[in-house]
Amino acid sequence: MEKRICVIEGDGIGPEVMAQAIKVLDRVAEKFSHKFNYEYRLAGGCAIDKTGCCLPKETLDCVLSTDSTLLGAVGGNKWDSQPANNRPEKALLGIRKAMQVYANLRPQKLYPQLSTPLRADVIADGIDIMIVRELVSGVYFGEHNQCVENGENVAVDIMKYTETEIKRVAKVAFELAEKRSGNLLLVDKANVLATSKLWRKVASEMSANYPNVNLSFMYVDNCAMQIIKNPSKIDVILTENMFGDILSDEASALTSSIGMAGSASLGDGKRGFYEAIHGSAPDIAGQDIANPIGMILSVAMMLKNSFDMQKEAQCVENAVQKFIENGYRTKDILQENTTLVKCSEAGDIICSYI
Ligand code: IPM
Ligand code: MG
């Protein structure tokens, strides 16, 4: 099979982790006789430096015409003084919105060999959580305003959801729950927010169509606590944009390092947007010490979700597992009696297992 992939390396450690992901794709192409054509484009801080604009039109054109997009990471203090509409993060949000990838899948799985800050008895049954985060609406995309009222500064951020926006992402979560344990947890703040009440109404109505799924509800503050106290009891979480952002960072810390987590952002068609959930980590950029596994697992998600390459995806996941089992570690997940490897070495070792 031949596929066109838009590759956005971005800022900070983005290019380093992306280089490993591309190595992995090249190896998959070789082994399974596919052809992946990479089209490199700029977005984020590096795009501001080179073109003045965080999301150049040619990047957006590429994102919307290729079969899928991979993104390393964007952002960094260097661009903090940019106006709000030209910050690196704006590029990320712009791509998500333009692609209409409303369902952001953020699996959080603990490899038993890795250490976690939680007590052994708390994680005895393992951690395997799938967070389904709404990605193109809510407070991220509502009106953001600052003004002066009665002589003082006032700021407003609007959180708005339509029934259609909730339904389409909920459908993804119900279907995932059906394939997993059958438990779906809607996380919200329905004791306070009107949007959350609408989420509950829509999800409750939909649950009649999914007799094999047990839908339950939890307030987001409680969920933040339960993720730490009882992570094994949680399977699929469905939640709105900002709650999903926060809970996914929290959950990733339990699975040893945010560097391990990949993500898939999907819309109506097959085209997807794939990024690790970690940031650009400017403090460690250029040192070849970042963890490329989040990006590599994002590649596996692309193979599975956008290219229907199940075998290939499984092969990449197995290679990552073997890397961990054989005791190789990047700096963020280093433990006693394991072998410290650089980012580029991690890429090579994982490729050698494919
Ligand atoms: C993420 C990031 C982004 C988000 C930022 C960089 C805008 O934190 O992908 O989780 O909040 O969505
Ligand atoms: Mg985040």
Coordinates of N, CA and C in Angstrom, one line a residue, residues 126-330:
G126 N -3.2 -3.7 37.4 CA -2.7 -3.0 36.2 C -3.5 -1.7 35.9
I127 N -3.0 -1.0 34.9 CA -3.6 0.2 34.5 C -3.8 0.2 33.0
D128 N -5.0 0.3 32.5 CA -5.3 0.3 31.0 C -6.5 1.1 30.8
I129 N -6.2 2.4 30.7 CA -7.3 3.4 30.6 C -7.3 4.0 29.2
M130 N -8.5 4.1 28.6 CA -8.6 4.8 27.3 C -9.4 6.1 27.5
I131 N -8.7 7.2 27.4 CA -9.4 8.5 27.5 C -9.8 9.0 26.1
V132 N -11.1 9.2 26.0 CA -11.6 9.8 24.7 C -12.0 11.2 25.0
R133 N -11.1 12.1 24.5 CA -11.3 13.5 24.7 C -11.8 14.2 23.5
E134 N -12.9 15.0 23.8 CA -13.4 15.8 22.7 C -12.4 16.9 22.3
L135 N -12.1 17.1 21.0 CA -10.9 17.9 20.7 C -11.1 19.2 19.9
V136 N -12.3 19.4 19.4 CA -12.4 20.6 18.5 C -13.5 21.6 19.0
S137 N -13.9 21.5 20.2 CA -14.9 22.4 20.7 C -14.7 22.7 22.2
G138 N -15.7 23.2 22.8 CA -15.6 23.5 24.3 C -14.9 24.8 24.5
V139 N -14.3 25.0 25.7 CA -13.7 26.2 26.0 C -12.5 26.6 25.2
Y140 N -11.8 25.5 24.7 CA -10.7 25.8 23.8 C -11.0 26.7 22.6
F141 N -12.3 26.4 22.1 CA -12.6 27.1 20.8 C -13.8 28.1 21.0
G142 N -14.2 28.4 22.3 CA -15.2 29.4 22.6 C -14.5 30.7 22.5
E143 N -15.3 31.8 22.7 CA -14.8 33.1 22.6 C -13.9 33.4 23.8
H144 N -12.7 34.0 23.5 CA -11.8 34.3 24.5 C -11.7 35.9 24.5
N145 N -12.0 36.5 25.6 CA -12.0 38.0 25.5 C -11.5 38.6 26.8
Q146 N -10.8 39.7 26.6 CA -10.4 40.6 27.7 C -10.9 41.9 27.5
C147 N -11.5 42.5 28.5 CA -11.9 43.9 28.4 C -11.8 44.6 29.7
V148 N -12.2 45.9 29.7 CA -12.2 46.6 31.0 C -13.7 46.9 31.4
E149 N -14.0 46.5 32.6 CA -15.4 46.8 33.0 C -15.3 47.5 34.4
N150 N -16.0 48.6 34.5 CA -16.0 49.4 35.7 C -14.5 49.7 36.2
G151 N -13.7 50.0 35.2 CA -12.3 50.3 35.5 C -11.4 49.2 35.9
E152 N -11.9 48.0 35.8 CA -10.9 46.9 36.1 C -10.9 45.9 34.9
N153 N -9.8 45.1 34.8 CA -9.6 44.2 33.7 C -10.5 43.0 34.0
V154 N -11.2 42.5 32.9 CA -12.1 41.3 33.0 C -11.7 40.4 31.9
A155 N -11.8 39.1 32.1 CA -11.5 38.2 31.0 C -12.7 37.1 31.0
V156 N -13.0 36.7 29.8 CA -14.1 35.7 29.6 C -13.6 34.6 28.6
D157 N -13.9 33.4 29.0 CA -13.7 32.2 28.1 C -15.1 31.5 28.0
I158 N -15.6 31.3 26.8 CA -16.9 30.6 26.7 C -16.7 29.1 26.4
M159 N -17.4 28.3 27.2 CA -17.5 26.9 26.9 C -18.8 26.6 26.4
K160 N -18.8 26.1 25.1 CA -20.1 25.8 24.4 C -20.0 24.5 23.8
Y161 N -21.1 23.7 23.9 CA -21.2 22.4 23.1 C -22.5 22.3 22.5
T162 N -22.5 21.8 21.3 CA -23.8 21.5 20.6 C -24.1 20.0 20.8
E163 N -25.3 19.6 20.7 CA -25.7 18.2 20.8 C -24.9 17.3 19.7
T164 N -24.8 17.9 18.5 CA -24.1 17.1 17.5 C -22.7 16.9 17.8
E165 N -22.0 17.9 18.4 CA -20.6 17.8 18.8 C -20.4 16.7 19.9
I166 N -21.4 16.6 20.8 CA -21.3 15.6 21.8 C -21.5 14.2 21.3
K167 N -22.6 14.1 20.4 CA -23.0 12.8 19.9 C -21.9 12.1 19.1
R168 N -21.2 12.9 18.2 CA -20.2 12.3 17.4 C -19.0 11.7 18.1
V169 N -18.6 12.4 19.2 CA -17.5 11.9 19.9 C -17.9 10.7 20.9
A170 N -19.2 10.9 21.4 CA -19.7 9.9 22.3 C -19.8 8.5 21.5
K171 N -20.2 8.6 20.3 CA -20.3 7.4 19.4 C -19.0 6.6 19.4
V172 N -17.9 7.4 19.2 CA -16.6 6.8 19.2 C -16.3 6.1 20.5
A173 N -16.7 6.7 21.6 CA -16.4 6.2 23.0 C -17.3 4.9 23.2
F174 N -18.5 5.0 22.8 CA -19.4 3.8 23.0 C -18.9 2.6 22.3
E175 N -18.4 2.9 21.0 CA -17.9 1.8 20.2 C -16.7 1.2 20.8
L176 N -15.8 2.1 21.3 CA -14.6 1.6 21.9 C -14.9 0.7 23.2
A177 N -15.8 1.3 24.0 CA -16.2 0.6 25.2 C -16.8 -0.8 24.9
E178 N -17.5 -0.9 23.8 CA -18.1 -2.2 23.4 C -17.0 -3.2 23.1
K179 N -15.9 -2.7 22.5 CA -14.8 -3.6 22.1 C -13.9 -3.9 23.3
R180 N -14.0 -3.1 24.4 CA -13.2 -3.3 25.5 C -14.0 -4.0 26.6
S181 N -14.0 -3.4 27.9 CA -14.7 -4.1 29.0 C -16.2 -3.9 29.0
G182 N -16.7 -2.9 28.1 CA -18.1 -2.6 28.2 C -18.5 -1.6 29.2
N183 N -17.5 -1.0 29.8 CA -17.7 0.1 30.8 C -17.3 1.4 30.2
L184 N -18.3 2.4 30.2 CA -18.0 3.7 29.7 C -18.3 4.7 30.8
L185 N -17.3 5.6 31.1 CA -17.4 6.5 32.2 C -17.5 7.9 31.6
L186 N -18.6 8.6 31.8 CA -18.6 10.0 31.3 C -18.2 10.9 32.4
V187 N -17.1 11.7 32.2 CA -16.6 12.5 33.2 C -17.0 14.0 33.0
D188 N -17.6 14.6 34.0 CA -18.1 16.0 33.7 C -18.1 16.8 35.0
K189 N -18.8 17.9 35.0 CA -19.1 18.7 36.2 C -20.5 19.1 36.1
A190 N -21.4 18.0 36.1 CA -22.8 18.3 35.9 C -23.5 18.9 37.1
N191 N -22.8 19.0 38.2 CA -23.3 19.6 39.4 C -23.2 21.2 39.3
V192 N -22.5 21.6 38.2 CA -22.3 23.1 38.1 C -22.5 23.5 36.7
L193 N -22.0 22.8 35.7 CA -22.0 23.3 34.3 C -23.2 22.9 33.4
A194 N -23.7 23.8 32.7 CA -24.8 23.5 31.8 C -24.3 22.6 30.6
T195 N -23.1 22.8 30.2 CA -22.6 21.9 29.1 C -22.5 20.5 29.6
S196 N -22.1 20.3 30.9 CA -22.0 18.9 31.4 C -23.4 18.3 31.5
K197 N -24.4 19.0 31.8 CA -25.8 18.5 31.9 C -26.2 18.0 30.5
L198 N -25.8 18.8 29.5 CA -26.2 18.3 28.1 C -25.4 17.1 27.7
W199 N -24.1 17.0 28.1 CA -23.3 15.8 27.8 C -24.1 14.6 28.5
R200 N -24.5 14.7 29.7 CA -25.2 13.6 30.4 C -26.5 13.2 29.6
K201 N -27.2 14.2 29.2 CA -28.5 13.9 28.5 C -28.2 13.1 27.2
V202 N -27.3 13.7 26.4 CA -27.0 13.1 25.1 C -26.5 11.6 25.3
A203 N -25.5 11.5 26.2 CA -24.9 10.1 26.4 C -26.0 9.2 26.9
S204 N -26.8 9.6 27.9 CA -27.9 8.7 28.4 C -28.8 8.3 27.3
E205 N -29.2 9.2 26.4 CA -30.1 8.8 25.3 C -29.5 7.8 24.4
M206 N -28.2 8.0 24.1 CA -27.5 7.2 23.2 C -27.3 5.8 23.8
S207 N -27.2 5.7 25.1 CA -26.9 4.4 25.7 C -27.9 3.3 25.4
A208 N -29.1 3.7 25.1 CA -30.2 2.7 24.7 C -29.7 1.9 23.5
N209 N -28.9 2.6 22.6 CA -28.4 1.9 21.4 C -27.2 1.0 21.6
Y210 N -26.7 1.0 22.8 CA -25.5 0.2 23.2 C -25.8 -0.7 24.4
P211 N -26.7 -1.7 24.2 CA -27.1 -2.6 25.3 C -25.9 -3.2 26.0
N212 N -24.8 -3.4 25.3 CA -23.6 -4.1 25.9 C -22.7 -3.1 26.7
V213 N -23.1 -1.8 26.7 CA -22.2 -0.9 27.4 C -22.9 -0.4 28.6
N214 N -22.2 -0.4 29.7 CA -22.7 0.1 31.0 C -22.1 1.5 31.1
L215 N -23.0 2.5 31.0 CA -22.6 3.9 31.1 C -22.8 4.4 32.5
S216 N -21.7 5.0 33.0 CA -21.8 5.6 34.3 C -21.2 7.0 34.3
F217 N -21.4 7.8 35.4 CA -21.0 9.2 35.4 C -20.1 9.5 36.6
M218 N -19.2 10.4 36.4 CA -18.4 10.8 37.5 C -18.0 12.3 37.4
Y219 N -18.0 13.0 38.5 CA -17.6 14.4 38.4 C -16.1 14.4 38.2
V220 N -15.6 15.4 37.5 CA -14.2 15.5 37.2 C -13.3 15.6 38.4
D221 N -13.7 16.3 39.4 CA -12.8 16.3 40.6 C -12.7 15.0 41.3
N222 N -13.8 14.3 41.3 CA -13.7 12.9 41.9 C -12.9 12.0 41.0
C223 N -13.0 12.2 39.7 CA -12.3 11.3 38.7 C -10.8 11.5 38.9
A224 N -10.4 12.8 39.1 CA -9.0 13.1 39.3 C -8.4 12.3 40.5
M225 N -9.3 12.1 41.5 CA -8.9 11.4 42.7 C -8.9 9.9 42.4
Q226 N -10.0 9.4 41.7 CA -10.1 7.9 41.5 C -9.0 7.4 40.6
I227 N -8.5 8.3 39.7 CA -7.4 7.8 38.8 C -6.2 7.4 39.6
I228 N -6.1 8.1 40.7 CA -4.9 7.8 41.6 C -5.3 6.7 42.6
K229 N -6.5 6.7 43.1 CA -6.9 5.7 44.2 C -7.2 4.3 43.6
N230 N -7.9 4.3 42.5 CA -8.4 3.1 41.9 C -8.3 3.0 40.4
P231 N -7.1 3.2 39.9 CA -6.9 3.3 38.4 C -7.4 2.0 37.7
S232 N -7.3 0.9 38.3 CA -7.6 -0.4 37.6 C -9.1 -0.5 37.4
K233 N -9.9 0.3 38.1 CA -11.4 0.2 37.9 C -11.8 1.0 36.7
I234 N -11.0 1.8 36.2 CA -11.4 2.7 35.1 C -11.0 2.1 33.8
D235 N -11.9 2.1 32.8 CA -11.6 1.6 31.5 C -11.7 2.7 30.5
V236 N -12.9 3.0 29.9 CA -13.0 4.1 28.9 C -13.6 5.3 29.5
I237 N -12.9 6.4 29.4 CA -13.4 7.7 29.9 C -13.8 8.5 28.7
L238 N -15.0 9.1 28.7 CA -15.4 10.0 27.7 C -15.5 11.4 28.4
T239 N -14.9 12.4 27.8 CA -14.9 13.7 28.5 C -14.7 14.9 27.5
E240 N -15.0 16.1 28.0 CA -14.9 17.2 27.1 C -13.5 17.7 27.0
N241 N -13.2 18.6 26.2 CA -11.8 19.0 25.8 C -10.9 19.3 26.9
M242 N -11.2 20.3 27.8 CA -10.3 20.7 28.8 C -10.1 19.6 29.9
F243 N -11.2 19.0 30.3 CA -11.1 17.9 31.3 C -10.2 16.8 30.8
G244 N -10.3 16.5 29.5 CA -9.5 15.4 28.9 C -8.1 15.8 28.9
D245 N -7.8 17.1 28.6 CA -6.4 17.6 28.6 C -5.8 17.3 30.0
I246 N -6.5 17.7 31.0 CA -5.9 17.6 32.4 C -5.8 16.1 32.8
L247 N -6.9 15.4 32.7 CA -6.9 14.0 33.2 C -5.9 13.1 32.4
S248 N -5.6 13.4 31.1 CA -4.7 12.6 30.4 C -3.2 12.8 30.9
D249 N -2.9 14.0 31.3 CA -1.6 14.3 31.8 C -1.5 13.6 33.2
E250 N -2.5 13.6 34.0 CA -2.5 13.0 35.3 C -2.3 11.5 35.1
A251 N -3.1 10.9 34.3 CA -3.1 9.4 34.1 C -1.7 9.0 33.5
S252 N -1.1 9.8 32.7 CA 0.1 9.4 32.1 C 1.3 9.4 33.1
A253 N 1.1 10.2 34.1 CA 2.2 10.2 35.2 C 2.2 8.8 35.9
L254 N 1.0 8.2 35.9 CA 0.9 6.9 36.6 C 1.5 5.8 35.8
T255 N 1.6 6.0 34.5 CA 2.2 5.0 33.6 C 3.7 5.3 33.4
S256 N 4.3 5.8 34.4 CA 5.8 6.0 34.5 C 6.2 7.3 33.9
S257 N 5.8 7.7 32.7 CA 6.3 8.9 32.1 C 5.3 9.4 31.0
I258 N 5.2 10.7 30.9 CA 4.3 11.2 29.9 C 5.0 10.9 28.5
G259 N 6.2 10.6 28.5 CA 6.9 10.3 27.3 C 6.5 9.0 26.6
M260 N 5.7 8.2 27.4 CA 5.3 6.9 26.9 C 4.0 6.9 26.1
A261 N 3.3 8.1 26.2 CA 1.9 8.1 25.7 C 1.7 8.7 24.3
G262 N 1.1 7.9 23.5 CA 0.8 8.3 22.1 C -0.7 8.7 22.1
S263 N -1.1 9.3 20.9 CA -2.5 9.6 20.8 C -2.9 9.6 19.3
A264 N -4.2 9.4 19.1 CA -4.8 9.5 17.8 C -6.0 10.5 17.8
S265 N -6.0 11.3 16.9 CA -7.2 12.2 16.8 C -7.9 12.0 15.5
L266 N -9.2 11.6 15.6 CA -9.9 11.1 14.5 C -11.2 11.9 14.2
G267 N -11.6 11.9 13.0 CA -12.8 12.6 12.6 C -13.7 11.6 11.9
D268 N -14.5 12.1 10.9 CA -15.4 11.2 10.2 C -14.8 10.3 9.3
G269 N -13.7 10.7 8.6 CA -13.1 9.8 7.6 C -12.0 9.0 8.2
K270 N -11.1 8.5 7.3 CA -10.0 7.7 7.8 C -8.8 8.6 8.2
R271 N -8.7 9.8 7.6 CA -7.6 10.7 7.9 C -7.5 11.0 9.4
G272 N -6.3 10.9 9.9 CA -6.1 11.2 11.3 C -5.0 12.1 11.6
F273 N -4.9 12.5 12.8 CA -3.8 13.4 13.3 C -3.2 12.7 14.5
Y274 N -1.9 12.5 14.4 CA -1.2 11.6 15.4 C -0.1 12.4 16.1
E275 N -0.1 12.5 17.4 CA 0.9 13.1 18.2 C 1.1 12.5 19.5
A276 N 2.3 12.5 20.0 CA 2.5 12.1 21.4 C 1.9 13.1 22.3
I277 N 1.6 12.8 23.5 CA 0.9 13.8 24.3 C 1.9 14.7 25.1
H278 N 3.1 14.4 25.0 CA 4.1 15.2 25.7 C 4.3 16.5 25.0
G279 N 4.9 17.5 25.6 CA 5.2 18.8 25.0 C 6.5 18.8 24.3
S280 N 7.0 20.0 24.0 CA 8.3 20.1 23.3 C 9.5 20.1 24.1
A281 N 9.3 20.1 25.5 CA 10.4 19.9 26.4 C 11.7 20.6 26.0
P282 N 11.7 22.0 25.9 CA 12.9 22.7 25.4 C 14.1 22.5 26.3
D283 N 13.9 22.2 27.6 CA 15.0 22.0 28.5 C 15.9 20.8 28.1
I284 N 15.3 19.8 27.5 CA 16.1 18.6 27.1 C 16.3 18.5 25.6
A285 N 15.8 19.5 24.8 CA 15.9 19.4 23.4 C 17.4 19.4 22.9
G286 N 17.6 18.6 21.8 CA 18.9 18.6 21.2 C 19.9 17.7 21.9
Q287 N 19.5 17.1 23.0 CA 20.5 16.3 23.7 C 20.4 14.8 23.4
D288 N 19.4 14.4 22.6 CA 19.2 13.0 22.2 C 18.9 12.2 23.5
I289 N 18.1 12.7 24.4 CA 17.8 12.0 25.6 C 16.2 11.8 25.8
A290 N 15.5 12.3 24.8 CA 14.0 12.3 25.0 C 13.5 10.8 24.7
N291 N 12.3 10.6 25.2 CA 11.7 9.3 25.0 C 10.9 9.3 23.7
P292 N 11.3 8.5 22.7 CA 10.5 8.5 21.5 C 9.3 7.6 21.5
I293 N 9.0 6.9 22.6 CA 8.0 5.8 22.5 C 6.6 6.4 22.3
G294 N 6.3 7.5 22.9 CA 5.0 8.2 22.7 C 4.8 8.4 21.2
M295 N 5.8 8.9 20.5 CA 5.6 9.2 19.1 C 5.5 7.9 18.3
I296 N 6.3 6.9 18.7 CA 6.3 5.6 18.0 C 5.0 4.9 18.2
L297 N 4.4 5.0 19.4 CA 3.1 4.4 19.6 C 2.0 5.2 18.9
S298 N 2.2 6.5 18.6 CA 1.3 7.2 17.8 C 1.3 6.7 16.4
V299 N 2.5 6.4 15.9 CA 2.6 5.8 14.6 C 1.8 4.5 14.5
A300 N 1.9 3.7 15.6 CA 1.2 2.4 15.6 C -0.3 2.7 15.5
M301 N -0.7 3.7 16.2 CA -2.2 4.1 16.1 C -2.6 4.6 14.7
M302 N -1.7 5.2 14.1 CA -2.0 5.7 12.7 C -2.1 4.5 11.8
L303 N -1.2 3.5 11.9 CA -1.3 2.3 11.1 C -2.6 1.6 11.3
K304 N -3.0 1.5 12.5 CA -4.2 0.8 12.9 C -5.5 1.6 12.4
N305 N -5.6 2.8 12.9 CA -6.8 3.6 12.7 C -7.0 4.2 11.3
S306 N -5.9 4.6 10.7 CA -6.1 5.3 9.4 C -5.7 4.5 8.2
F307 N -4.8 3.5 8.4 CA -4.4 2.8 7.2 C -4.9 1.3 7.2
D308 N -5.7 0.9 8.2 CA -6.1 -0.4 8.4 C -5.0 -1.5 8.3
M309 N -3.9 -1.1 8.9 CA -2.7 -2.0 8.9 C -2.6 -2.6 10.3
Q310 N -3.5 -3.6 10.7 CA -3.5 -4.1 12.0 C -2.2 -4.9 12.4
K311 N -1.8 -5.7 11.4 CA -0.6 -6.6 11.7 C 0.6 -5.7 11.9
E312 N 0.7 -4.7 11.1 CA 1.8 -3.7 11.2 C 1.8 -3.0 12.5
A313 N 0.7 -2.5 12.9 CA 0.5 -1.8 14.2 C 0.9 -2.7 15.3
Q314 N 0.4 -3.9 15.3 CA 0.7 -4.9 16.3 C 2.2 -5.1 16.4
C315 N 2.9 -5.2 15.3 CA 4.3 -5.5 15.2 C 5.1 -4.3 15.9
V316 N 4.6 -3.1 15.7 CA 5.3 -1.9 16.3 C 5.1 -2.0 17.8
E317 N 3.8 -2.3 18.2 CA 3.6 -2.3 19.7 C 4.4 -3.5 20.3
N318 N 4.5 -4.6 19.6 CA 5.3 -5.7 20.2 C 6.7 -5.3 20.3
A319 N 7.2 -4.5 19.3 CA 8.6 -4.1 19.4 C 8.9 -3.2 20.6
V320 N 8.0 -2.3 20.8 CA 8.1 -1.4 22.0 C 8.1 -2.3 23.3
Q321 N 7.2 -3.2 23.3 CA 7.1 -4.1 24.5 C 8.4 -4.8 24.7
K322 N 9.0 -5.3 23.7 CA 10.2 -6.1 23.7 C 11.4 -5.2 24.2
F323 N 11.4 -4.0 23.7 CA 12.4 -3.0 24.2 C 12.3 -2.8 25.7
I324 N 11.1 -2.7 26.2 CA 10.9 -2.5 27.7 C 11.3 -3.8 28.4
E325 N 10.8 -4.9 27.9 CA 11.1 -6.2 28.5 C 12.6 -6.5 28.6
N326 N 13.3 -6.1 27.5 CA 14.8 -6.4 27.5 C 15.6 -5.4 28.3
G327 N 14.8 -4.5 29.0 CA 15.5 -3.7 30.0 C 16.1 -2.4 29.5
Y328 N 15.7 -2.0 28.3 CA 16.2 -0.7 27.8 C 15.4 0.4 28.3
R329 N 16.0 1.5 28.6 CA 15.3 2.7 29.2 C 15.9 4.0 28.7
T330 N 15.0 4.9 28.3 CA 15.4 6.3 28.1 C 15.5 6.9 29.5

